[in-house]
mmCIF file of C-alpha atoms in Angstrom:
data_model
loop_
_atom_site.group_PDB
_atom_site.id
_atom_site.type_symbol
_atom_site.label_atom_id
_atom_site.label_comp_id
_atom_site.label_asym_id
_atom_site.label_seq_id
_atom_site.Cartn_x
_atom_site.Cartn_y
_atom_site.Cartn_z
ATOM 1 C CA UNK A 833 129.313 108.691 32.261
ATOM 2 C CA UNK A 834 132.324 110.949 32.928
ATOM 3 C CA UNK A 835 130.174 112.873 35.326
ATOM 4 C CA UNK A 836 129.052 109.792 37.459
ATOM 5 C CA UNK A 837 132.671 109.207 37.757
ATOM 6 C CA UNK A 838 133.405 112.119 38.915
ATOM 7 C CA UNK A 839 130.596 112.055 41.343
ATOM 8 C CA UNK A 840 131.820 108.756 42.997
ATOM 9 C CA UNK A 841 135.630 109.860 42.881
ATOM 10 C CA UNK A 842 134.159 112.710 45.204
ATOM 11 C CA UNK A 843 131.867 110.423 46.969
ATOM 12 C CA UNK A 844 135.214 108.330 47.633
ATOM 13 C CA UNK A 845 137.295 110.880 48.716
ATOM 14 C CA UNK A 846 134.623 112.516 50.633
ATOM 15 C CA UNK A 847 134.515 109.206 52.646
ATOM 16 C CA UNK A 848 138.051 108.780 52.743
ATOM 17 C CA UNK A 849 138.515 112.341 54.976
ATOM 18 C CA UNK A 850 135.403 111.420 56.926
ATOM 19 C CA UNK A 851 137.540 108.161 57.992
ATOM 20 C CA UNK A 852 140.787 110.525 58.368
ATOM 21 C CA UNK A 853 138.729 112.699 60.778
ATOM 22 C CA UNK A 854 136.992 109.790 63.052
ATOM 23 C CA UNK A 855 140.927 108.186 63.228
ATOM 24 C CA UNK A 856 142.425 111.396 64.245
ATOM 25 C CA UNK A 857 139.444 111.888 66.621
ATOM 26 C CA UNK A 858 140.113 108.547 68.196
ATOM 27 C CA UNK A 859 143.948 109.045 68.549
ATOM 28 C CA UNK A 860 143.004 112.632 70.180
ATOM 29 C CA UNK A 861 140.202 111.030 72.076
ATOM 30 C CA UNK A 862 142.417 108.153 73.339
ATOM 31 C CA UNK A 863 145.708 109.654 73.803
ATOM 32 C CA UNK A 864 146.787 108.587 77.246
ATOM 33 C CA UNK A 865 145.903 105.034 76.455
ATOM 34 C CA UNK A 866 148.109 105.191 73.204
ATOM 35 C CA UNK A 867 150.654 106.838 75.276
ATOM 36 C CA UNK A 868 150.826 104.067 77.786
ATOM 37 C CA UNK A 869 150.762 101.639 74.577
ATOM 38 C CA UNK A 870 154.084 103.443 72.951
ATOM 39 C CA UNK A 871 156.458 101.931 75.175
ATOM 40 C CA UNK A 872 155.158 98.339 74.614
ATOM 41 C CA UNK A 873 155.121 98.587 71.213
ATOM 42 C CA UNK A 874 158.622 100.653 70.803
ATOM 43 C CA UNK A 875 159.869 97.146 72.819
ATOM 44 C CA UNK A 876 158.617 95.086 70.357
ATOM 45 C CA UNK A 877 159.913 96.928 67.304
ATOM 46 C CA UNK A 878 163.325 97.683 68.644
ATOM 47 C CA UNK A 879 163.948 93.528 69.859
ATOM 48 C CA UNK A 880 161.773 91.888 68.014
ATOM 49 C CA UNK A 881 161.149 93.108 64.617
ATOM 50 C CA UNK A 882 164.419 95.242 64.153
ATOM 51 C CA UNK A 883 166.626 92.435 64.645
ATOM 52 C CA UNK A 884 164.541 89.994 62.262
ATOM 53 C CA UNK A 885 167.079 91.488 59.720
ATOM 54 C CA UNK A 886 169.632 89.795 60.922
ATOM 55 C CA UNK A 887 167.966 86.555 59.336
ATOM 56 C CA UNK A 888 169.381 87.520 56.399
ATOM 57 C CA UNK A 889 173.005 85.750 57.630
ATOM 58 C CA UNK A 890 171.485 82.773 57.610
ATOM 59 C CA UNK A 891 171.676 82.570 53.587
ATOM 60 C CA UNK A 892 175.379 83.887 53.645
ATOM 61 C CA UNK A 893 178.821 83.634 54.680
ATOM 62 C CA UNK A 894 178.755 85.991 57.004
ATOM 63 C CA UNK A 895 181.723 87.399 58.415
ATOM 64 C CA UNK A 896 181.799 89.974 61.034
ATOM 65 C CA UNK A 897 183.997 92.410 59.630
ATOM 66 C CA UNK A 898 182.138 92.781 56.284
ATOM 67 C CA UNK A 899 178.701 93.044 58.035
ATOM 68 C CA UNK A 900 175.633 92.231 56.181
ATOM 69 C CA UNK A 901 175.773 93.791 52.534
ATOM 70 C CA UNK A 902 178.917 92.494 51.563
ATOM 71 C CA UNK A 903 179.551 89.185 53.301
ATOM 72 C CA UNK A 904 178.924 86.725 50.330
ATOM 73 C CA UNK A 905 175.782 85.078 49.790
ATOM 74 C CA UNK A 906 175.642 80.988 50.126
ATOM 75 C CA UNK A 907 171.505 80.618 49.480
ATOM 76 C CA UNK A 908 170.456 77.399 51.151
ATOM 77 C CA UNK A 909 174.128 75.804 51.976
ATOM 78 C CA UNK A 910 173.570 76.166 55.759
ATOM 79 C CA UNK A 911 170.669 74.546 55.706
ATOM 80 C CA UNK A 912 171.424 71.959 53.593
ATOM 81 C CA UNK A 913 174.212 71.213 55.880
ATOM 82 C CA UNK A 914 172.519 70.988 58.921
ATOM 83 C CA UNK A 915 169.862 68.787 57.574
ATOM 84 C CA UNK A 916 172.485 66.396 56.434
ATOM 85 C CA UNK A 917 174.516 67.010 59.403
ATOM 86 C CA UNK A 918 174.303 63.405 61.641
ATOM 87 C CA UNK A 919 174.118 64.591 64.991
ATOM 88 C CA UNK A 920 170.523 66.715 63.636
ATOM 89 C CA UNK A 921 168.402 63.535 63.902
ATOM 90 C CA UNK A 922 169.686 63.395 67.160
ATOM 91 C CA UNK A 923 168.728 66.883 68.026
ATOM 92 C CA UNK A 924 165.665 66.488 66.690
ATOM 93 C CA UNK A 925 164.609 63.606 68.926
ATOM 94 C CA UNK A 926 165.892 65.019 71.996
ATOM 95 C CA UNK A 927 164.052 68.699 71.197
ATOM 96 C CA UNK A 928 160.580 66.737 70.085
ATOM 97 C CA UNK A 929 161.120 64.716 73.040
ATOM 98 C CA UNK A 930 161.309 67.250 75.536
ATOM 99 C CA UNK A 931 158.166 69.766 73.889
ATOM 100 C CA UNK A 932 156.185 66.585 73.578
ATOM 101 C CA UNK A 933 156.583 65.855 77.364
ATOM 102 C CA UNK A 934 156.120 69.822 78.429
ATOM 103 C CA UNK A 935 153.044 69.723 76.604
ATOM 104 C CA UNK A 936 151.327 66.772 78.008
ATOM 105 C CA UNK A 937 152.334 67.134 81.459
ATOM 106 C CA UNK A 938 153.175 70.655 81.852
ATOM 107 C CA UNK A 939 150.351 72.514 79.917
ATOM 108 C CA UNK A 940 147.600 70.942 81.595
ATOM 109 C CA UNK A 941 149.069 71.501 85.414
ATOM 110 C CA UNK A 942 148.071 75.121 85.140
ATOM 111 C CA UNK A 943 144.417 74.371 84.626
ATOM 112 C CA UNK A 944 143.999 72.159 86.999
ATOM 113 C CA UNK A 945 145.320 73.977 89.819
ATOM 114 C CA UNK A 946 143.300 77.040 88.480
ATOM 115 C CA UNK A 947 140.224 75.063 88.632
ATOM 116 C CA UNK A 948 141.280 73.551 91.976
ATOM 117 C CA UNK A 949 142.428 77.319 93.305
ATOM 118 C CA UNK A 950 138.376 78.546 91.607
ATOM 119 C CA UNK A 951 136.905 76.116 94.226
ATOM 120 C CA UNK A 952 138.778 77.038 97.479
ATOM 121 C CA UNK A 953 136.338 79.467 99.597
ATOM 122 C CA UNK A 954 138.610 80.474 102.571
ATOM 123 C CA UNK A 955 140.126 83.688 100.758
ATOM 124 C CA UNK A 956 142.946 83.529 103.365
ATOM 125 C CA UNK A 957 144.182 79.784 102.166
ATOM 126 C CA UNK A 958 143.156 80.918 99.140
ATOM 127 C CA UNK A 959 146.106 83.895 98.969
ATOM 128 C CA UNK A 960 148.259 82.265 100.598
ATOM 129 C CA UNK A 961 148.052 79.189 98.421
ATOM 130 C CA UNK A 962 148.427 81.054 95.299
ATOM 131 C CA UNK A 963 151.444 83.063 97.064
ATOM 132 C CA UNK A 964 153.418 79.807 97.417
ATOM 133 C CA UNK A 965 152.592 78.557 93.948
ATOM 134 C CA UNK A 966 153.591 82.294 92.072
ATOM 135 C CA UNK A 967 157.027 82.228 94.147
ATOM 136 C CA UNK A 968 159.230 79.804 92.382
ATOM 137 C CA UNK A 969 158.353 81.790 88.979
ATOM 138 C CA UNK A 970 160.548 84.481 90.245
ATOM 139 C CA UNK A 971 163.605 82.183 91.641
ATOM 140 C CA UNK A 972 166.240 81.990 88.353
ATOM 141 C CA UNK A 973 167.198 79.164 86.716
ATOM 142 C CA UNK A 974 170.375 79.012 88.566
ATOM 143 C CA UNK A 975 169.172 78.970 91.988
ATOM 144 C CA UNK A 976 166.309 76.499 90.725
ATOM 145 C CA UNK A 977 168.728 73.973 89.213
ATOM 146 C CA UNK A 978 170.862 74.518 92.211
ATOM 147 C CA UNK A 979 168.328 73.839 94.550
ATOM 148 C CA UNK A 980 167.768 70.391 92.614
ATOM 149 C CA UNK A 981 171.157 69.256 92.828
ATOM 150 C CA UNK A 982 171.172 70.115 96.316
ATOM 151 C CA UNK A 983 168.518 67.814 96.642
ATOM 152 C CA UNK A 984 169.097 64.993 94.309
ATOM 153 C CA UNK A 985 172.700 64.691 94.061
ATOM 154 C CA UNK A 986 174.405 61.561 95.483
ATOM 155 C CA UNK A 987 176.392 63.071 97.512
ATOM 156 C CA UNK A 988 174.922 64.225 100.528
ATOM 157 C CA UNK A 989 171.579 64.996 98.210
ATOM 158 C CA UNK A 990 168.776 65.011 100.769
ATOM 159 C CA UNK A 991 165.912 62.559 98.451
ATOM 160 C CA UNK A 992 169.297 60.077 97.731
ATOM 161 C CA UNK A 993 169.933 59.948 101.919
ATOM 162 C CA UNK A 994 166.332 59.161 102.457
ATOM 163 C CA UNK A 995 165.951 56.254 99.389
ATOM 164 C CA UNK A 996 169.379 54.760 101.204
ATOM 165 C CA UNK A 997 168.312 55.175 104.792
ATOM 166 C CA UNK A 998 165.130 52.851 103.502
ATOM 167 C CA UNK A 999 167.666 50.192 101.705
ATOM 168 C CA UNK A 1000 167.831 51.211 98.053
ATOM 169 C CA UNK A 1001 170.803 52.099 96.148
ATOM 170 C CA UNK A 1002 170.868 55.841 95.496
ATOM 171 C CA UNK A 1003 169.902 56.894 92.027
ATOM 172 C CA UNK A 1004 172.085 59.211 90.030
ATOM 173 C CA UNK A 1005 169.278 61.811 88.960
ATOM 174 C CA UNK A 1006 171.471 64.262 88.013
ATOM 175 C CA UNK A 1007 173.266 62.012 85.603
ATOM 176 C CA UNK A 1008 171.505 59.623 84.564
ATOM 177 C CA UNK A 1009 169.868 59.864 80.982
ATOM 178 C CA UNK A 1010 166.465 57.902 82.021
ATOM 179 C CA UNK A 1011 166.073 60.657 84.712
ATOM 180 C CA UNK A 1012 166.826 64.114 82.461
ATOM 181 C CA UNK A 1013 163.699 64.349 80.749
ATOM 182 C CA UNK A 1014 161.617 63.973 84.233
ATOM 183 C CA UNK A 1015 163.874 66.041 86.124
ATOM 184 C CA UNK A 1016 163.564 68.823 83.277
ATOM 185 C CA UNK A 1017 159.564 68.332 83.268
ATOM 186 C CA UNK A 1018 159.538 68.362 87.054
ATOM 187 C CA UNK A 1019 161.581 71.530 86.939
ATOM 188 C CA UNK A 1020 159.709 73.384 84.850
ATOM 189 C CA UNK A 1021 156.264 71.964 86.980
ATOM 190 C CA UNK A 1022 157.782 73.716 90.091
ATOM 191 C CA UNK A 1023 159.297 76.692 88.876
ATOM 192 C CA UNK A 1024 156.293 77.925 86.271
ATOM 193 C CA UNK A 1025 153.068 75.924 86.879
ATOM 194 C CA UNK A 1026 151.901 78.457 89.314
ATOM 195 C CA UNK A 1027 152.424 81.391 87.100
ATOM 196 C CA UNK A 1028 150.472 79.652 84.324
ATOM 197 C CA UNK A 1029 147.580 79.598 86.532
ATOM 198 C CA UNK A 1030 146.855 83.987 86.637
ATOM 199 C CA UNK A 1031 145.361 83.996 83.195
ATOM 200 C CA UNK A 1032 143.021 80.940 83.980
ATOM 201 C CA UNK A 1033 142.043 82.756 87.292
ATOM 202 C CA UNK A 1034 141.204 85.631 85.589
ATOM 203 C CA UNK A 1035 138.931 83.745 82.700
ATOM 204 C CA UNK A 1036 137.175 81.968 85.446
ATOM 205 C CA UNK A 1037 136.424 85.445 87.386
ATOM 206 C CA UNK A 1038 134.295 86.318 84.280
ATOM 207 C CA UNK A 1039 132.168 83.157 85.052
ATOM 208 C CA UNK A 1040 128.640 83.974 85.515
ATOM 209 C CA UNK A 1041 127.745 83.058 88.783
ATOM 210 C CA UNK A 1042 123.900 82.516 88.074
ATOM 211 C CA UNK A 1043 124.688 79.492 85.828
ATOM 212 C CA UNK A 1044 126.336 77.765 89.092
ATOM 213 C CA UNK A 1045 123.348 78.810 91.378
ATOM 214 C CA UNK A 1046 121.018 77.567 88.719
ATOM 215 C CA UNK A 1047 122.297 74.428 88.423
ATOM 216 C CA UNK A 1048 122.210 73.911 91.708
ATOM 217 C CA UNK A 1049 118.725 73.900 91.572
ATOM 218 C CA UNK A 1050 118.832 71.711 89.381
ATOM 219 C CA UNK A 1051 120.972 69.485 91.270
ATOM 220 C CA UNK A 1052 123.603 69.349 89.517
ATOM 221 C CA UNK A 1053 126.705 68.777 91.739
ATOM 222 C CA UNK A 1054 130.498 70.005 91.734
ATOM 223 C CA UNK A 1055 131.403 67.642 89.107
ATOM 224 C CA UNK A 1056 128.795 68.432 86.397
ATOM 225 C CA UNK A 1057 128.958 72.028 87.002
ATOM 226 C CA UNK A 1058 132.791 71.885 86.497
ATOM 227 C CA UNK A 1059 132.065 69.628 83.350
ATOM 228 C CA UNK A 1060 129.903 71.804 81.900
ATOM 229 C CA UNK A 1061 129.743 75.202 83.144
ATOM 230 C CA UNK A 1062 133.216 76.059 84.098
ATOM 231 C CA UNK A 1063 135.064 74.275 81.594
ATOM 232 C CA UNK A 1064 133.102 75.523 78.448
ATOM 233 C CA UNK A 1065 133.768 79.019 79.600
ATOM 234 C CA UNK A 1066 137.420 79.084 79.643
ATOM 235 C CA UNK A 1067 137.611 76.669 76.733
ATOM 236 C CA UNK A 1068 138.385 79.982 74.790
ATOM 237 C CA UNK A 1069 141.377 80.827 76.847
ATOM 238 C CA UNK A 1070 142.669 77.467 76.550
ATOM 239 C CA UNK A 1071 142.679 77.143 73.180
ATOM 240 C CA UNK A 1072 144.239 80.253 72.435
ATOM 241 C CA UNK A 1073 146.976 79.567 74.893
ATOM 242 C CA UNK A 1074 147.797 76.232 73.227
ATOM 243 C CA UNK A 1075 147.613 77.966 70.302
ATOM 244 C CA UNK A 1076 150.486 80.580 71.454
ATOM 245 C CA UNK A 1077 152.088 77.211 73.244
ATOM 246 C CA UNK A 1078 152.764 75.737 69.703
ATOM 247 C CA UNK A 1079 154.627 78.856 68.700
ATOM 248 C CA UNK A 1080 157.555 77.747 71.009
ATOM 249 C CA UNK A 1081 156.828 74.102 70.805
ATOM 250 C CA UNK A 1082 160.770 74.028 69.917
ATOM 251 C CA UNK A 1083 161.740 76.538 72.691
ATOM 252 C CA UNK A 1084 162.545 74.090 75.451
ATOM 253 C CA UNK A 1085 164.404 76.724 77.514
ATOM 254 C CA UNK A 1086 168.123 77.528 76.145
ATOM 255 C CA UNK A 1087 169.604 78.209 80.083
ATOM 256 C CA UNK A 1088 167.343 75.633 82.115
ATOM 257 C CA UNK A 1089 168.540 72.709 79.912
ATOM 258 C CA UNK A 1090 172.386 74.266 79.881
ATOM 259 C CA UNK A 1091 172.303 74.089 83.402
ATOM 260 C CA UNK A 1092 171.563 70.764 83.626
ATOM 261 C CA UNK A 1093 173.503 69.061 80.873
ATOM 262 C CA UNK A 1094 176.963 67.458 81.833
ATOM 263 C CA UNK A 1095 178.671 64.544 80.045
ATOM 264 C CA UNK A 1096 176.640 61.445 81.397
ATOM 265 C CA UNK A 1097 173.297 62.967 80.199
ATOM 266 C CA UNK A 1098 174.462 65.104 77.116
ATOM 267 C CA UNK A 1099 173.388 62.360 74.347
ATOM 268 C CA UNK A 1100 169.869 62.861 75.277
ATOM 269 C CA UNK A 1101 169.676 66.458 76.449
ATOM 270 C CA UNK A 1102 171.397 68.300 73.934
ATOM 271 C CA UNK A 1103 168.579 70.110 71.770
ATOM 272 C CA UNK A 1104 168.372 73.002 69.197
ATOM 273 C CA UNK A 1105 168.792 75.898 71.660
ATOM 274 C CA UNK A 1106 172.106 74.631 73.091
ATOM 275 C CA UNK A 1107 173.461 73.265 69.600
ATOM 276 C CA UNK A 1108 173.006 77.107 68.287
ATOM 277 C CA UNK A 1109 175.084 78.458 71.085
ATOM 278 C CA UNK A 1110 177.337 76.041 71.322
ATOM 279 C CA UNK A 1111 178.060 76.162 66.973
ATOM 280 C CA UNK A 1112 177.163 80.255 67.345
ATOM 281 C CA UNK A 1113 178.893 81.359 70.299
ATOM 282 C CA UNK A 1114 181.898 79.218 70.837
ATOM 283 C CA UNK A 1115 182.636 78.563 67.864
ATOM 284 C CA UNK A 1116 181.805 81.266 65.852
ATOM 285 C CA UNK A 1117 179.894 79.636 63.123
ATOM 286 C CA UNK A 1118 177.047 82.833 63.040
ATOM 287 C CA UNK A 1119 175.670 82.107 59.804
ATOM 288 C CA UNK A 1120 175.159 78.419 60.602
ATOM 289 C CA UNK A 1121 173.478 79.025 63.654
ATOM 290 C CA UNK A 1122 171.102 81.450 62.462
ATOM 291 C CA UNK A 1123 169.874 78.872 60.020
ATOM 292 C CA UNK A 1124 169.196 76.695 62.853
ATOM 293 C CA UNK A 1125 167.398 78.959 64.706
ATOM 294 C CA UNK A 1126 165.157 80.161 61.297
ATOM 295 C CA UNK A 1127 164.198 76.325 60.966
ATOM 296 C CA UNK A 1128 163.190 76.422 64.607
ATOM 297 C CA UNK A 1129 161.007 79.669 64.475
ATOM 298 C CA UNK A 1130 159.599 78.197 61.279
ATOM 299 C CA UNK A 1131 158.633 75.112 62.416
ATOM 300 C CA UNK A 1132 156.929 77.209 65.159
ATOM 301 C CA UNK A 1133 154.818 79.492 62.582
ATOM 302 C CA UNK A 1134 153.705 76.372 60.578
ATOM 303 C CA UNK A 1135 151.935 74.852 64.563
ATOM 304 C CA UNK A 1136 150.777 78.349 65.001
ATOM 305 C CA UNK A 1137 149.003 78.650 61.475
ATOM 306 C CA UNK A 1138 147.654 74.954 60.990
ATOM 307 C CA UNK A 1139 146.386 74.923 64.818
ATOM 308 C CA UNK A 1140 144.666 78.443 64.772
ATOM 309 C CA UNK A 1141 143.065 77.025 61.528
ATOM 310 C CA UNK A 1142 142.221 73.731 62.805
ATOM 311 C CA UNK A 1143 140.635 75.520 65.626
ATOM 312 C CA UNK A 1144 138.207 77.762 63.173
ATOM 313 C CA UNK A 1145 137.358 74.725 61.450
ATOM 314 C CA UNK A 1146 135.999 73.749 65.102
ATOM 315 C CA UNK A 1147 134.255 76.548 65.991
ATOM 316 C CA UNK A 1148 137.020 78.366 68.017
ATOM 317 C CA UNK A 1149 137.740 81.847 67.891
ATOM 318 C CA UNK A 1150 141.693 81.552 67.979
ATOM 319 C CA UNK A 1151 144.401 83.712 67.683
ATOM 320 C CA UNK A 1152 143.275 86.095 64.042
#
């Protein structure tokens, strides 16, 4: 018996260097591809993973001139204040609110024009089409807001000079609270829709081409081979990207809804990102904000984990 052992602990370790030697093969074999991978992945570590430490003020007292280790710990009390807090339920709504509406309206937009870009055949339109739909991704939030107001402000606001020139009252968009959440959606339509639609381009690329020519044989027409050639390939891509959508369900976009917020709209536009920098930033209250902004990024990993599972449980690849 003590032999057999000894056999398998050499079969193991045998195996074990013949591993070593195929990963150290691969590094060598691969080096310029890990070597254009280092600089991604020393991003991520230094801002993303690095800083997670900083969580740990969330659970104390933290004050900036005792630093981490010896600010005093507090456990759960920022939590348990911000959950009791009245204006949270408030927050809450406005947040949900606003992700609910991005995903519904904004989410799908991509697709579409993807699937409406997929069908164009003049490669000149085509370009130039896509062209105007990728600019606006690369205007800032400041210029994009601004351009808004220039347009929909009542005074002198181009869309307000056209509904009075037709014998409507102008319509305070900027201020109103009925308008924020469209103006918000819209905003983020303009500015990012066209962006969303590279990734879909690229799944649809990969599209056998035979299945369309086939079913044209068939006679199957532009409609059924959307339905059930083009849509079933890129179902993949969708559901992944929802997926990774759910992970910042909460993230409704700290500057964009900063820039829009003034006195007359605040009770329905204020939302988690701006509460955290306006309890973190201007008023100092670090710990208290970074328990805000753990409940946030935790209610994001619970939509990641229970959607990626749901979509196993469907027959989707997912994210893991």
């Amino acid at each position: 018996m003590k032999g057999q052992h000894e056999a398998r602990l050499q079969s193991r370790h045998k195996y074990l260097l013949f591993k070593e030697s195929l990963f150290v093969r691969d590094i060598v074999r691969d080096r310029w591809l890990y070597f254009i991978l280092f600089p991604g992945i020393l991003y991520f570590i230094i801002f993303k993973y690095v800083p997670m430490f900083g969580l740990i003020m969330a659970f104390e007292d933290y004050q900036p001139h005792l630093g981490f280790m010896n600010s005093s710990w507090v456990g759960l009390k920022h939590f348990e204040r911000f959950f009791t807090e009245p204006q949270f339920w408030i927050l809450f709504r406005n947040t949900i609110l606003l992700a609910i509406y991005n995903l519904v309206f904004f989410f799908p937009l991509p697709i579409v024009l993807a699937l409406m870009l997929n069908e164009v055949r003049n490669k000149i339109f085509k370009r130039f089409a896509q062209t105007l739909l990728y600019l606006p991704h690369f205007v800032s939030w400041v210029v994009a807001v601004g351009i808004f107001y220039v347009l929909f402000t009542t005074e002198g606001g181009i869309v307000n000079e056209l509904i009075q020139s037709i014998g409507i009252e102008k319509i305070p968009f900027l201020l109103s609270e009925d308008w924020f959440r469209t103006m918000i959606v819209s905003q983020s339509i303009w500015k990012e829709a066209g962006w969303g639609t590279i990734i879909f381009l690229a799944a649809l690329s990969g599209v056998d081409l035979q299945l369309y020519e086939a079913s044209r044989i068939d006679g199957a027409g532009r409609w059924r081979q959307l339905w059930h050639i083009t849509l079933p390939a890129i179902r993949s891509t969708i559901v992944i990207l929802f997926i990774l959508r759910l992970g910042t369900f909460l993230d409704t976009g700290f500057e964009h809804i900063f820039l829009m917020l003034n006195s007359m709209n605040r009770e329905v536009g204020e939302v988690f990102d701006t509460y955290v920098y306006m309890k973190g930033l201007t008023q100092g209250q670090y710990s208290y904000s970074a328990a805000v902004g753990l409940f946030k990024s935790m209610v994001g990993l619970v939509l990641v984990l229970g959607s990626n599972w749901m979509a196993k449980k469907l027959g989707e690849e997912g994210i893991y």
